[in-house]
Amino acid sequence: MKYADIIIDISHERLDKTFEYIVPTKLEDQVSEGMQVVIPFGKGDRAITGYVVGLHDKPGFDITKLKPIARVVKDSIAIESQLISLAAFLKRNYGSTMNQALKTVIPIKKKENEKLKKEISLAIPLEQAKIELTELLTKKNHAVGKERLLRELLEVDVLDWELATKKLQVPTANIRVLEKKGIVRIESVRAFRNPHINKSAQAKQITLNQQQEAAAEQIKADIDTGRSKTYLIHGVTGSGKTEVYMDVMEHVINMGKQVIVLIPEIALTYQTVMRFYTRFGDKVSILNSRMSPGERFDQFERAKAGEISIMVGPRSALFTPFANLGLIIIDEEHESSYKSEVVPRYHARETAVYRAKLSGATVILGSATPSLEAYSRATSGEYQLITLENRAKGQDMAKCEIIDLRQELQSGNRSMISRRLMELMADRLEKHQQIMLFLNRRGLMGFVSCRACGHVLKCPHCDVALHLHKDGTMKCHYCGYTTKAAKVCPSCGSKYIGSFRAGTQRLEEIVKQAFPQARVLRMDADTTKGKDGHEEILSAFAAHEADVLIGTQMIVKGHDFANVTLVGIIAADISLNESDYHSGERTFQLLTQAVGRAGRGDEPGVAVIQTYQPENYAVLTAAAQDYSEFYKQEFAYRKLLSYPPCSHILGIQVACDKQADAIAQADILAGIIRQTDPEIVIMGPEDAYLAKLKDVYRRVIYLKADDYDRLVAVKDTIDKFLLEQKQYRNTTTWFDFDPINTL
Ligand code: ADP
Ligand code: ZN
Ligand code: ZN
């Protein structure tokens, strides 16, 4: 007799429990881990569905109390046990219910969700269709829907069903009538296919240079001898990391294995995607966040069926159900989008390493600015470090100039653009070269600084910037420290003190004013709203339809514009003063990436970094493009203050629409933590960074510990408590391990 642990298909933290059922003999060879089954549940034996998450030979309960599984759900997706194990990993390490974890790993459960797209086309020759339309128009009170449909089909070959019924508002009945008369044809096509590949876009034949070759050979040699390791490729911007990935990918595919390539959503542009397509053709499939669940499902099905061998996509592509996974690549490994912002708040890096372990696959992480986490593991030998020191075609890195904005103010320039940057811009415009101006979106967050001396007001307890609140106070978002907003700079006495606000729109105005003849493009959340907004702006800039591209961090990622010879970073400090211990790292990354956009072609590049803190280590090391120096200083800082990767942080958030209950519940949890682990470092409970969101109040507790498992133990204790707690059931609690953003 076999027994199954079954999880009920309801996502609620208090239902986080498995139930044991008997596997009837007749179902024994049908039931496997991950299968969806129907079971009798509760007093009335209500038929409900659940997942099999475990199978064993010995019952865990009194056998007379166990009920049998009723049946297996036909067409249910068999979740590979590997993926279930991955879900268990997410649940354990990041905090969630098994159900939430399963849903992360298996986003779509039922086949019905698979959408067939319908298309309408003419079933008769065009000329005849014109006659049909004319006839229709002669009739009084003819159906407008029919008219619209025919008119449209005279213009286009095929019409999307959704488009016809929604946008053109053609009633379904009208379409059906025309179909019956044999005028139009309705065909079902699979919802998502690869983009049409332009056959002329043949892959450029690229021969790896010496450093690329050495990197690829080292990894391939390990793969051939059956050693699956994790590599960190630290390669300067433009060093040709992608070519190294593709070389190893080809090797792995030739072994009959599959590859997952994670790239940040923001870099999922036509340019990048086409590089994979032109090299690997139909073997490649792409996931992106704009896809409907059905389209996503379709791609996962193709992966399972062995129709494709490469999945390129953001974080969630990690769960592609490849049966024989050989390689996972995480490009731009340092990107914060690899950490999930919803429960379970997993990090793709750690999860990839775990998934690779399960299937004996290799992991390659790549970055010009590796995260402290990855680099510290590489230096400790946990990951293999591979360095690409030079640009692929031997171009020099851009020359950097640091402009002290305090001096600009002193000499009377209150503009966002320094005199030196103006001068260089004029020169580049004259030479018909292109310019990128970069402004951090996070600039809209209001940290308080002095425009005369650059002094930033910081929390005395946390060494992070204080934020100005509307009520006239300044607050630390880490520990809750609050003080009255300063009127004069405590460092130099100047009145020019306040929160720094500057937007891309304002910058655009300034540039247009100063250079009326320049063609300016702006790329930010406002201008990229449309589906292909990104693409349009980037291609226009690539085609030199504009001289200046102004943008947020969107423009610094992975684009290769050969004609850009000047990059201006308008205010480097903005990210430096986020109230978050990552701010130095983020600043260094952004500056390095931005500087890396300049001088990719034949002409050398210059980058101008404008800052109030020219002496800051992140600014200085980025300007010198000296990652190891940055790492040394940043690591020392993390060590000193026990921040990751030198230690671990667990954020616990309690939310409730009743403020008093949120406060009370957070206090109760804090008490439990103190009982469970009296020595652990607790910060809070405090109001969360967004203390109230959509009328829900949020309290947060932070814990610090060197040992990750110690935090996991606290999480488990709290989980158990919540399961049994009778009071405050109107509150919601969630966990965030090593949070990337302030909760
Ligand atoms: P990274 O990902 O490290 O920024 P890429 O792989 O995007 O670098 O390469 C930067 C540019 O250099 C691309 O245009 C690429 O086609 C080109 N490139 C890379 N390797 C070579 C090579 N060995 N020979 C010629 N061009 C190369
Ligand atoms: Zn000052
Ligand atoms: Zn503080």
PDB file of C-alpha atoms and ligand atoms in Angstrom, residues 204 206-209 212 235-243 275 331 392-393 560 600, ligand 1:
ATOM      1  CA  LYS A 204      27.989  37.252 -37.694  1.00  0.00           C
ATOM      2  CA  ILE A 206      32.666  35.750 -34.479  1.00  0.00           C
ATOM      3  CA  THR A 207      35.872  34.106 -33.430  1.00  0.00           C
ATOM      4  CA  LEU A 208      36.420  34.227 -29.729  1.00  0.00           C
ATOM      5  CA  ASN A 209      39.465  36.206 -28.725  1.00  0.00           C
ATOM      6  CA  GLN A 212      37.051  34.568 -24.243  1.00  0.00           C
ATOM      7  CA  GLY A 235      34.085  40.896 -17.455  1.00  0.00           C
ATOM      8  CA  VAL A 236      34.311  44.620 -18.113  1.00  0.00           C
ATOM      9  CA  THR A 237      31.486  46.167 -20.155  1.00  0.00           C
ATOM     10  CA  GLY A 238      31.868  45.117 -23.766  1.00  0.00           C
ATOM     11  CA  SER A 239      34.264  42.282 -22.964  1.00  0.00           C
ATOM     12  CA  GLY A 240      32.134  39.821 -24.916  1.00  0.00           C
ATOM     13  CA  LYS A 241      30.544  37.781 -22.142  1.00  0.00           C
ATOM     14  CA  THR A 242      27.551  36.934 -24.289  1.00  0.00           C
ATOM     15  CA  GLU A 243      29.811  35.304 -26.876  1.00  0.00           C
ATOM     16  CA  ARG A 275      21.619  37.456 -30.877  1.00  0.00           C
ATOM     17  CA  ASP A 331      23.515  37.519 -17.180  1.00  0.00           C
ATOM     18  CA  ALA A 392      36.327  42.289 -26.968  1.00  0.00           C
ATOM     19  CA  LYS A 393      37.690  44.354 -29.815  1.00  0.00           C
ATOM     20  CA  ASP A 560      25.602  48.686 -27.814  1.00  0.00           C
ATOM     21  CA  ARG A 600      32.071  51.188 -27.843  1.00  0.00           C
TER      22      ARG A 600
HETATM   23  P1  ADP B   1      29.285  42.056 -22.823  1.00  0.00           P
HETATM   24  O1  ADP B   1      28.103  41.128 -22.731  1.00  0.00           O
HETATM   25  O2  ADP B   1      30.478  41.582 -22.063  1.00  0.00           O
HETATM   26  O3  ADP B   1      28.974  43.510 -22.565  1.00  0.00           O
HETATM   27  P2  ADP B   1      29.029  41.505 -25.620  1.00  0.00           P
HETATM   28  O4  ADP B   1      29.043  40.027 -25.685  1.00  0.00           O
HETATM   29  O5  ADP B   1      27.731  42.207 -25.759  1.00  0.00           O
HETATM   30  O6  ADP B   1      29.774  42.003 -24.319  1.00  0.00           O
HETATM   31  O7  ADP B   1      30.031  42.045 -26.716  1.00  0.00           O
HETATM   32  C1  ADP B   1      30.198  43.425 -26.979  1.00  0.00           C
HETATM   33  C2  ADP B   1      30.363  43.626 -28.477  1.00  0.00           C
HETATM   34  O8  ADP B   1      31.574  43.039 -28.940  1.00  0.00           O
HETATM   35  C3  ADP B   1      29.260  42.985 -29.272  1.00  0.00           C
HETATM   36  O9  ADP B   1      28.909  43.835 -30.329  1.00  0.00           O
HETATM   37  C4  ADP B   1      29.879  41.714 -29.811  1.00  0.00           C
HETATM   38  O10 ADP B   1      29.296  41.319 -31.029  1.00  0.00           O
HETATM   39  C5  ADP B   1      31.321  42.104 -29.976  1.00  0.00           C
HETATM   40  N1  ADP B   1      32.235  40.969 -29.790  1.00  0.00           N
HETATM   41  C6  ADP B   1      32.271  40.123 -28.749  1.00  0.00           C
HETATM   42  N2  ADP B   1      33.257  39.224 -28.870  1.00  0.00           N
HETATM   43  C7  ADP B   1      33.869  39.487 -30.053  1.00  0.00           C
HETATM   44  C8  ADP B   1      34.978  38.911 -30.757  1.00  0.00           C
HETATM   45  N3  ADP B   1      35.647  37.865 -30.266  1.00  0.00           N
HETATM   46  N4  ADP B   1      35.325  39.462 -31.941  1.00  0.00           N
HETATM   47  C9  ADP B   1      34.649  40.523 -32.439  1.00  0.00           C
HETATM   48  N5  ADP B   1      33.616  41.103 -31.829  1.00  0.00           N
HETATM   49  C10 ADP B   1      33.208  40.609 -30.646  1.00  0.00           C
END
